[in-house]
XYZ file of C-alpha atoms in Angstrom:
621
model
C -17.357 24.838 -5.844
C -13.754 25.799 -5.072
C -13.178 23.101 -2.491
C -14.523 19.742 -1.452
C -14.906 20.925 2.124
C -17.205 23.717 0.928
C -19.296 21.206 -0.996
C -19.661 18.896 2.004
C -20.587 21.714 4.388
C -23.248 22.962 1.999
C -24.809 19.520 2.191
C -25.065 19.815 5.963
C -22.010 17.710 6.728
C -18.888 17.956 8.835
C -16.425 20.829 9.270
C -13.496 21.343 6.851
C -10.852 18.656 6.827
C -13.163 15.844 7.966
C -13.844 13.105 5.428
C -17.457 12.007 5.552
C -18.666 8.459 4.972
C -20.260 7.659 1.629
C -23.886 8.241 2.602
C -23.211 11.615 4.261
C -23.504 13.482 0.971
C -27.083 12.338 0.576
C -26.987 11.145 -3.031
C -28.598 7.934 -4.182
C -26.205 5.588 -5.977
C -26.862 5.134 -9.673
C -28.617 1.879 -10.486
C -27.722 -0.271 -13.437
C -30.901 -1.039 -15.387
C -29.498 -4.397 -16.424
C -29.073 -5.539 -12.819
C -31.858 -6.646 -10.436
C -33.119 -4.076 -7.971
C -31.776 -4.905 -4.518
C -33.063 -3.707 -1.172
C -31.211 -1.053 0.778
C -29.675 -3.540 3.192
C -27.585 -4.934 0.351
C -26.385 -1.612 -1.059
C -23.134 -1.530 0.946
C -22.173 -4.822 -0.698
C -22.475 -3.478 -4.247
C -18.938 -2.800 -5.483
C -19.732 0.133 -7.823
C -21.167 2.135 -4.901
C -18.105 1.738 -2.681
C -15.326 4.331 -3.117
C -12.125 2.723 -4.319
C -13.759 -0.139 -6.231
C -14.223 1.594 -9.587
C -11.995 1.612 -12.657
C -10.198 4.775 -13.796
C -8.981 5.547 -17.318
C -6.042 7.967 -17.161
C -4.909 9.863 -20.273
C -1.860 12.140 -20.227
C -0.879 14.914 -22.633
C 2.319 16.950 -22.663
C 5.765 16.937 -21.097
C 7.505 14.623 -18.659
C 6.430 16.833 -15.746
C 2.831 16.070 -16.693
C 3.735 12.393 -16.927
C 5.154 12.533 -13.408
C 1.981 14.219 -12.146
C -0.090 11.442 -13.736
C 2.078 8.796 -12.107
C 1.548 10.446 -8.726
C -2.219 10.602 -9.277
C -2.250 6.976 -10.435
C -0.308 5.978 -7.341
C -2.775 7.585 -4.972
C -5.802 6.169 -6.774
C -4.259 2.707 -6.826
C -3.349 2.923 -3.139
C -6.968 3.769 -2.350
C -8.176 0.695 -4.241
C -9.133 2.067 -7.655
C -8.225 -0.031 -10.684
C -6.374 1.680 -13.539
C -7.089 0.780 -17.159
C -5.804 1.784 -20.584
C -9.219 0.955 -22.038
C -11.667 3.874 -21.736
C -14.626 1.608 -22.525
C -14.249 -0.384 -19.315
C -13.742 2.608 -17.018
C -16.195 4.213 -14.604
C -14.404 7.581 -14.733
C -12.010 9.290 -17.130
C -9.138 11.347 -15.729
C -7.521 13.564 -18.378
C -4.225 15.292 -17.545
C -3.946 18.163 -20.018
C -1.235 20.271 -21.687
C -1.605 23.905 -22.711
C 1.686 24.354 -24.589
C 0.273 23.801 -28.073
C -3.144 24.080 -29.677
C -3.173 20.477 -31.013
C -2.837 19.117 -27.465
C -5.756 21.197 -26.256
C -7.807 20.239 -29.317
C -7.174 16.575 -28.537
C -8.366 17.247 -25.000
C -11.558 18.881 -26.312
C -12.253 15.859 -28.510
C -11.740 13.485 -25.603
C -14.067 15.508 -23.359
C -16.787 15.384 -26.036
C -16.420 11.615 -26.319
C -16.626 11.273 -22.568
C -19.793 13.362 -22.395
C -21.358 11.428 -25.251
C -20.676 8.233 -23.333
C -22.214 9.865 -20.208
C -19.075 9.008 -18.293
C -17.840 10.626 -15.069
C -14.978 12.998 -15.908
C -12.137 14.779 -14.094
C -9.801 17.134 -15.973
C -6.379 17.851 -14.469
C -3.239 19.657 -15.552
C -2.300 22.941 -17.153
C -5.445 23.657 -19.199
C -7.947 24.057 -16.338
C -5.310 25.724 -14.149
C -4.406 28.303 -16.802
C -7.853 28.739 -18.408
C -10.468 28.340 -15.685
C -13.347 29.765 -17.694
C -13.110 27.509 -20.750
C -16.531 26.604 -22.081
C -15.409 22.991 -22.546
C -14.864 22.709 -18.773
C -18.346 23.805 -17.743
C -19.893 21.226 -15.436
C -16.648 19.239 -15.255
C -14.649 18.430 -12.125
C -11.108 19.801 -12.288
C -7.964 19.413 -10.201
C -5.105 21.896 -10.445
C -1.405 21.223 -10.855
C -0.670 21.898 -7.186
C -3.638 19.841 -5.952
C -2.695 16.460 -7.425
C -2.245 15.063 -3.906
C -6.041 15.375 -3.465
C -7.058 13.567 -6.634
C -8.683 10.720 -4.682
C -11.133 13.127 -3.065
C -11.985 14.714 -6.409
C -12.582 11.340 -8.049
C -14.625 10.129 -5.099
C -16.964 13.129 -5.165
C -17.245 13.137 -8.959
C -18.379 9.523 -8.933
C -21.123 10.587 -6.514
C -22.364 13.082 -9.087
C -20.727 16.233 -7.704
C -18.762 18.831 -9.641
C -15.538 19.683 -7.801
C -12.980 22.366 -8.628
C -9.620 22.421 -6.837
C -7.545 25.181 -8.413
C -6.265 27.244 -5.487
C -2.479 27.308 -5.251
C -0.802 25.978 -2.141
C 2.473 24.437 -1.038
C 4.147 22.083 -3.497
C 2.832 18.498 -3.368
C 5.024 16.143 -1.355
C 7.498 13.988 -3.281
C 6.905 10.859 -1.200
C 3.215 10.280 -1.990
C 2.371 6.967 -3.743
C 3.373 6.695 -7.385
C 2.712 4.206 -10.183
C 5.454 4.632 -12.790
C 4.699 4.059 -16.441
C 8.164 2.539 -16.671
C 9.123 0.877 -13.396
C 12.799 1.487 -14.139
C 12.486 5.251 -14.713
C 11.737 7.867 -12.070
C 10.631 11.259 -13.406
C 11.594 13.626 -10.603
C 10.139 17.180 -10.664
C 12.736 19.499 -9.115
C 10.739 22.694 -9.457
C 7.464 24.015 -10.874
C 6.875 27.191 -12.849
C 9.599 29.388 -14.268
C 11.203 32.835 -14.142
C 10.638 33.633 -17.812
C 7.777 35.492 -19.445
C 7.828 34.321 -23.070
C 5.170 36.118 -25.079
C 3.869 32.912 -26.719
C 3.806 30.655 -23.670
C 0.739 29.688 -21.667
C 2.544 27.369 -19.266
C 3.391 30.055 -16.733
C -0.321 30.892 -16.513
C -0.792 27.332 -15.261
C 2.401 26.455 -13.406
C 3.020 29.923 -12.048
C 6.208 31.524 -10.750
C 9.244 29.442 -9.898
C 8.863 27.133 -6.908
C 11.762 24.788 -6.112
C 11.931 21.700 -3.920
C 14.763 21.705 -1.379
C 18.005 19.871 -2.089
C 17.448 17.596 0.927
C 13.937 16.585 -0.166
C 15.137 15.765 -3.694
C 18.158 13.793 -2.495
C 15.864 11.914 -0.117
C 13.561 11.043 -3.004
C 16.531 9.825 -5.063
C 17.614 7.502 -2.258
C 14.051 6.209 -1.929
C 13.584 5.384 -5.636
C 16.999 3.717 -5.797
C 15.818 1.426 -3.002
C 12.689 0.738 -5.122
C 14.826 -0.582 -7.990
C 14.779 2.457 -10.301
C 17.674 2.480 -12.780
C 17.226 5.868 -14.438
C 16.297 9.244 -12.945
C 15.038 12.103 -15.114
C 15.138 15.568 -13.589
C 12.089 17.418 -14.872
C 10.639 20.924 -14.710
C 9.501 23.812 -16.866
C 13.099 25.117 -16.751
C 15.693 22.948 -15.022
C 18.360 25.651 -15.277
C 16.353 28.042 -13.097
C 16.257 25.563 -10.216
C 16.840 26.983 -6.734
C 16.950 30.671 -7.548
C 13.896 31.184 -5.326
C 15.436 29.366 -2.337
C 19.053 30.530 -2.544
C 20.697 27.544 -4.257
C 21.470 26.626 -7.869
C 21.386 23.685 -10.283
C 25.055 22.599 -9.896
C 24.560 22.369 -6.116
C 21.599 20.018 -6.622
C 23.332 17.955 -9.307
C 26.431 17.379 -7.190
C 24.286 16.365 -4.209
C 22.355 13.828 -6.306
C 25.442 12.398 -8.013
C 27.024 11.876 -4.593
C 24.346 9.297 -3.667
C 24.376 7.408 -6.978
C 26.307 4.099 -7.127
C 29.799 4.824 -8.488
C 29.638 1.830 -10.857
C 27.210 3.646 -13.180
C 24.409 1.144 -12.606
C 21.941 4.028 -12.131
C 21.945 6.944 -14.562
C 20.832 10.564 -14.209
C 19.362 12.621 -17.063
C 19.174 16.408 -16.774
C 15.967 17.942 -18.107
C 15.244 20.830 -20.447
C 17.012 24.081 -19.601
C 16.784 27.499 -21.240
C 20.063 29.282 -22.083
C 19.892 32.311 -19.701
C 20.065 30.373 -16.445
C 23.021 28.087 -17.137
C 25.400 30.616 -18.722
C 27.049 31.366 -15.368
C 27.343 27.663 -14.446
C 28.621 26.098 -17.678
C 31.881 24.716 -16.260
C 30.146 23.243 -13.198
C 27.416 21.672 -15.352
C 30.021 20.316 -17.777
C 31.804 18.664 -14.849
C 28.551 16.912 -13.873
C 27.814 15.848 -17.457
C 31.235 14.160 -17.617
C 30.379 12.034 -14.585
C 30.010 8.315 -15.466
C 26.570 8.288 -13.780
C 25.145 11.182 -15.853
C 24.032 11.091 -19.481
C 26.049 13.525 -21.622
C 22.886 14.997 -23.070
C 21.086 18.321 -22.744
C 17.883 19.747 -24.195
C 18.429 23.465 -24.832
C 15.585 25.157 -26.787
C 16.653 27.992 -29.074
C 13.224 28.619 -30.754
C 14.684 30.906 -33.472
C 17.999 31.757 -35.082
C 17.128 35.459 -35.247
C 17.783 37.928 -32.420
C 14.882 40.018 -33.676
C 12.456 37.133 -33.238
C 13.976 36.155 -29.878
C 13.360 39.704 -28.651
C 9.740 39.542 -29.807
C 9.455 36.214 -27.971
C 11.018 37.778 -24.852
C 13.408 34.846 -24.579
C 16.010 36.878 -22.619
C 19.103 35.665 -24.490
C 20.783 36.245 -27.845
C 21.917 33.812 -30.502
C 25.503 34.522 -29.484
C 24.709 33.452 -25.909
C 23.074 30.288 -27.209
C 26.247 29.568 -29.192
C 28.336 30.056 -26.047
C 26.259 27.419 -24.243
C 26.529 24.864 -27.066
C 30.181 25.527 -27.942
C 31.416 25.552 -24.337
C 29.682 22.319 -23.400
C 30.819 20.680 -26.662
C 34.415 21.571 -25.843
C 34.212 20.444 -22.214
C 32.055 17.282 -22.508
C 33.294 14.621 -24.965
C 30.481 13.080 -27.013
C 27.745 15.362 -25.681
C 24.467 15.340 -27.625
C 21.973 18.197 -27.802
C 18.300 18.546 -28.603
C 16.647 21.855 -29.413
C 13.270 23.371 -30.342
C 12.236 25.678 -33.167
C 8.993 27.640 -33.647
C 8.322 28.403 -37.311
C 6.274 31.440 -38.298
C 6.326 33.469 -35.089
C 4.486 36.792 -35.612
C 6.750 39.218 -37.430
C 9.213 36.562 -38.618
C 10.601 37.611 -42.007
C 12.218 35.497 -44.702
C 15.588 36.774 -43.464
C 14.782 35.773 -39.882
C 13.822 32.299 -41.021
C 16.984 32.005 -43.139
C 19.026 32.699 -39.998
C 17.188 29.871 -38.222
C 17.924 27.459 -41.086
C 21.571 28.534 -41.063
C 21.860 27.883 -37.302
C 20.392 24.395 -37.593
C 22.641 23.592 -40.562
C 25.666 24.803 -38.632
C 25.175 22.579 -35.605
C 23.321 19.668 -37.226
C 21.514 18.801 -34.016
C 20.453 15.125 -33.911
C 17.116 16.178 -32.413
C 15.132 19.233 -33.503
C 11.504 19.590 -32.431
C 9.911 21.728 -35.132
C 6.578 23.399 -34.342
C 4.378 25.786 -36.242
C 3.359 28.859 -34.270
C -0.056 28.532 -32.607
C -1.477 31.602 -30.863
C -2.410 30.701 -27.296
C -5.361 32.672 -25.916
C -4.375 35.206 -23.309
C -0.741 35.506 -24.395
C 0.821 38.707 -25.857
C 1.792 36.839 -29.038
C -1.872 36.072 -29.728
C -2.410 39.791 -30.310
C 0.545 40.213 -32.673
C 0.218 40.323 -36.463
C 0.391 36.761 -37.701
C 2.450 35.330 -40.536
C 0.127 33.812 -43.203
C -0.630 30.157 -42.509
C 0.623 29.046 -45.926
C 3.995 30.700 -45.227
C 4.201 29.097 -41.764
C 3.554 25.635 -43.216
C 6.061 26.204 -46.023
C 8.778 27.203 -43.568
C 8.023 24.236 -41.358
C 8.325 21.846 -44.320
C 11.549 23.499 -45.483
C 13.197 23.264 -42.067
C 12.053 19.666 -41.723
C 13.705 18.830 -45.064
C 16.927 20.470 -43.899
C 16.840 18.481 -40.668
C 16.093 15.196 -42.436
C 19.171 15.629 -44.609
C 21.484 15.307 -41.592
C 23.240 12.032 -40.814
C 24.180 12.676 -37.192
C 25.136 9.104 -36.305
C 27.495 8.443 -39.207
C 30.765 7.067 -37.957
C 29.180 5.076 -35.123
C 29.025 1.786 -37.023
C 31.631 -0.629 -35.691
C 32.131 1.308 -32.460
C 31.875 -0.401 -29.074
C 29.612 1.440 -26.622
C 28.166 0.913 -23.174
C 24.392 1.237 -23.134
C 21.795 1.296 -20.358
C 18.686 -0.761 -21.165
C 15.358 0.403 -19.734
C 12.508 -0.664 -22.013
C 11.179 -2.972 -24.711
C 10.801 -1.542 -28.221
C 7.374 -1.187 -29.803
C 8.047 -4.191 -32.046
C 8.112 -6.387 -28.944
C 11.399 -7.955 -30.035
C 14.172 -5.436 -29.432
C 15.336 -3.886 -26.193
C 15.943 -0.137 -26.052
C 19.171 1.172 -24.585
C 20.971 4.507 -24.572
C 24.640 5.378 -24.838
C 26.385 7.835 -22.513
C 25.353 10.538 -25.019
C 21.746 9.269 -24.792
C 21.779 7.937 -28.352
C 19.118 5.236 -28.652
C 20.370 1.769 -29.620
C 18.166 -1.261 -30.343
C 19.502 -4.682 -29.396
C 18.238 -8.258 -29.270
C 18.297 -9.944 -25.901
C 16.173 -11.504 -23.157
C 13.919 -9.362 -20.974
C 16.189 -10.159 -18.043
C 18.542 -7.514 -19.460
C 16.064 -4.742 -18.610
C 17.556 -2.513 -15.950
C 21.127 -3.509 -16.747
C 23.927 -2.034 -18.804
C 25.709 -3.854 -21.607
C 28.688 -3.470 -23.876
C 27.504 -3.508 -27.486
C 29.008 -3.202 -30.930
C 27.103 -0.891 -33.269
C 26.204 -3.025 -36.296
C 23.848 -0.829 -38.316
C 23.339 2.933 -38.536
C 20.503 4.590 -40.410
C 18.977 8.056 -40.223
C 16.447 7.055 -37.572
C 17.713 3.734 -36.293
C 20.863 2.439 -34.640
C 21.241 -1.285 -33.991
C 23.785 -3.018 -31.838
C 24.982 -6.498 -30.940
C 25.491 -7.346 -27.284
C 29.095 -8.302 -26.546
C 29.094 -8.374 -22.768
C 26.786 -7.813 -19.820
C 27.678 -7.691 -16.118
C 25.539 -10.715 -15.229
C 25.892 -12.930 -18.310
C 28.733 -15.012 -19.643
C 29.624 -15.051 -23.334
C 28.010 -18.490 -23.641
C 24.721 -17.220 -22.145
C 24.728 -14.204 -24.471
C 25.281 -16.459 -27.502
C 22.471 -18.753 -26.347
C 20.011 -15.870 -25.896
C 20.904 -14.504 -29.332
C 20.203 -17.912 -30.865
C 16.795 -18.108 -29.161
C 15.867 -14.580 -30.273
C 17.005 -15.319 -33.828
C 14.835 -18.439 -33.912
C 11.925 -16.401 -32.563
C 12.337 -13.982 -35.446
C 12.470 -16.771 -38.018
C 9.426 -18.545 -36.621
C 7.487 -15.288 -36.749
C 7.373 -15.370 -40.560
C 3.981 -16.736 -41.541
C 4.898 -17.503 -45.147
C 7.057 -20.596 -45.359
C 8.273 -19.599 -48.807
C 9.854 -16.361 -47.513
C 13.570 -16.166 -46.970
C 14.340 -16.355 -43.267
C 14.601 -12.895 -41.726
C 17.561 -14.043 -39.610
C 19.943 -13.672 -42.526
C 22.256 -10.695 -42.301
C 21.496 -9.414 -45.794
C 18.248 -7.743 -46.716
C 15.949 -9.949 -48.774
C 13.593 -8.232 -51.247
C 10.069 -8.587 -49.986
C 11.095 -9.556 -46.457
C 9.723 -7.812 -43.413
C 11.590 -4.729 -42.185
C 11.084 -2.498 -39.151
C 10.224 1.148 -38.995
C 12.124 1.584 -35.721
C 13.823 4.924 -35.330
C 16.661 5.828 -33.007
C 15.240 9.176 -32.028
C 15.990 10.414 -28.560
C 12.825 10.900 -26.564
C 13.057 14.152 -24.660
C 10.692 16.152 -22.516
C 8.602 17.998 -25.071
C 6.099 15.941 -27.040
C 6.887 15.894 -30.753
C 5.778 14.181 -33.957
C 8.488 11.809 -35.237
C 9.453 12.230 -38.872
C 8.902 9.097 -40.931
C 11.736 7.699 -42.977
C 10.364 4.595 -44.641
C 12.950 4.562 -47.417
C 15.624 2.989 -45.184
C 14.966 -0.362 -43.557
C 17.754 -1.871 -41.433
C 19.054 -5.215 -42.654
C 19.513 -8.501 -40.836
C 17.724 -10.380 -38.140
C 15.405 -7.547 -37.120
C 13.531 -7.320 -40.421
C 10.502 -9.200 -39.112
C 9.606 -6.427 -36.631
C 8.108 -4.100 -39.195
C 5.731 -6.782 -40.519
C 4.636 -7.673 -36.993
C 3.775 -4.049 -36.227
C 1.914 -3.685 -39.535
C -0.163 -6.744 -38.714
C -0.959 -5.395 -35.248
C -1.975 -2.022 -36.674
C -4.485 -3.654 -39.026
C -5.979 -6.214 -36.660
C -8.917 -4.025 -35.609
C -9.739 -3.161 -39.199
C -9.792 -6.850 -40.111
C -12.122 -7.604 -37.217
C -14.553 -4.887 -38.244
C -14.696 -6.096 -41.819
C -14.314 -9.789 -41.079
C -17.500 -11.073 -42.714
C -17.126 -9.078 -45.895
C -13.437 -9.852 -46.085
C -14.096 -13.542 -45.561
C -16.647 -13.647 -48.369
C -14.338 -11.760 -50.675
C -11.463 -14.059 -49.784
C -13.519 -17.148 -50.645
C -14.512 -15.590 -53.936
C -10.942 -14.736 -54.816
C -9.801 -18.210 -53.803
C -12.393 -19.754 -56.099
C -11.375 -17.557 -59.004
C -7.719 -18.233 -58.356
C -8.300 -21.977 -58.281
C -9.959 -21.759 -61.707
C -6.990 -19.896 -63.079
C -4.471 -22.301 -61.595
C -5.695 -25.661 -63.170
C -2.774 -27.852 -64.001
C -2.089 -30.156 -67.020
C -3.795 -33.170 -65.428
C -6.933 -31.122 -64.677
C -7.123 -29.987 -68.300
C -6.530 -33.557 -69.585
C -9.320 -34.951 -67.396
C -11.733 -32.295 -68.606
C -10.794 -32.959 -72.212
C -11.287 -36.707 -71.734
C -14.756 -36.114 -70.252
C -15.729 -33.971 -73.226
C -14.457 -36.571 -75.752
C -16.287 -39.372 -73.942
C -19.530 -37.385 -73.914
C -19.288 -36.624 -77.639
C -18.517 -40.305 -78.419
C -21.567 -41.523 -76.518
C -23.825 -38.986 -78.259
C -22.458 -40.018 -81.671
C -22.997 -43.722 -80.972
C -26.592 -43.092 -79.877
C -27.355 -41.147 -83.034
C -25.875 -43.901 -85.247
C -27.811 -46.575 -83.380
C -31.137 -44.767 -83.935
C -30.587 -44.417 -87.688
C -29.042 -47.880 -88.213
C -31.813 -49.910 -86.542
C -34.764 -49.078 -88.974
C -32.707 -49.656 -92.087
C -31.633 -53.071 -90.977
C -35.261 -54.145 -90.462
C -36.263 -53.314 -94.015
């Protein structure tokens, strides 16, 4: 079926556009074998048979645009009454929002679909994979909803739960921006400004799914910004497949949009704007205007500009439509015009035809600029793309180049010199250790601080106290809503919380400023999180010192809790056994003396008995 209306009409229902009641489709609701069989008069009272009463598990792959789509779908489902859960086991239907950029993402999707089918669970697949690859074998018999049909996800879910297969993939007008939305982070609005792109990269599958450039109007985007500000949002991320190409299909450009949005932001910098990923070709003519926006106190001085390769030969084969010299112009101009600007970039290792010389040019480019964020990917041929038909570089060579470039990148120390500096940060989330708050500087450098949750959504003046390759830690000096006494009090409470978290009373307290051998230490990393999904590079050799050392141990314990539960009985038995053996080994002096005394007493009694037996007969004679 290509549309729900077609499905309903085939079942003898109403004309297109008319939503039928539940029983109009003519399917019998599934009965739970574990529940008593009820008569038909009670069926309307059974929650699982009523649309909007079921639980939905929503899984998202890919970029921030996909995340925004998922938030919109979650908002509509929630508004219609469906419950949302992070636990797939308790859901009645799985909704998977897919990404087609890289093979690993699609492989993860395939695995999830297999699990869902094995569990005999209702399934809806959304996103770029079904939109760009409609005939995938993995999608046979599965309901799908396309990227421009997310505003109809409730209908798709409703029909799928009835046992129907629904496919909504036809392109139409862009979904409205004011439909209900459930944000993953209530303080962050991911705002899609356009869909699709103007490029035709030979390796990319995204355009197959998202299509040609389609931009929202400036007025509609500014209206959305005003609306989310009223909702309490403190950070706005502009998102798209290529932010720099915005408006070229409707006669405007990115600087026009940026200036219009900045004009409605509070001048005190309480709400920040982050500009999304942009390819070099479409911002070359607007560099001075964009630099002026990036200098604004309400805009993060950060830009994600993918280069993909340091070789013009490879860029031509990729059809990237710019040269390395033009990429340099973008980076150098913005660096000169925007103090403290930070960049992120992307590299594809092992593109078909890439020679050792081409790769050496890529390494040289990365070494020259020492970008704090480099997303390194191995080339994966995407079916249906021109690059998939090109002669491939051997896999071993691709992996070797990826490892080499990763080693080069890991050698950088991009945040050296920050220690001791005083910075303003904007705090929007809690760190994974559950103890620190995550903030970002004007250059979008991530800083971890200790403070109460009431600081979420605020800015603070902090002093950078510790800088490592992956982690930057700060101490709060001042916040707009807290006095110095309140800040000191909250620090004391958080420090006590860290100390009390240590389970071993013999350990040195983790609140001390110096690292203690054997103490807990976090694995937190100060990596900037940008639009493309990437695998963080571990750096376990450097653990920050001071009061935050307990975080690492807490996370390690959480990571192993499920394993302990699964092996609880065996582990318990083994623990008892070890405890018994240990207690034998750890007898003290008194224990040994008591045992020796018992042995001497026993031997004395035996000796006396023997003497008594032999002495008695002789005395009688």
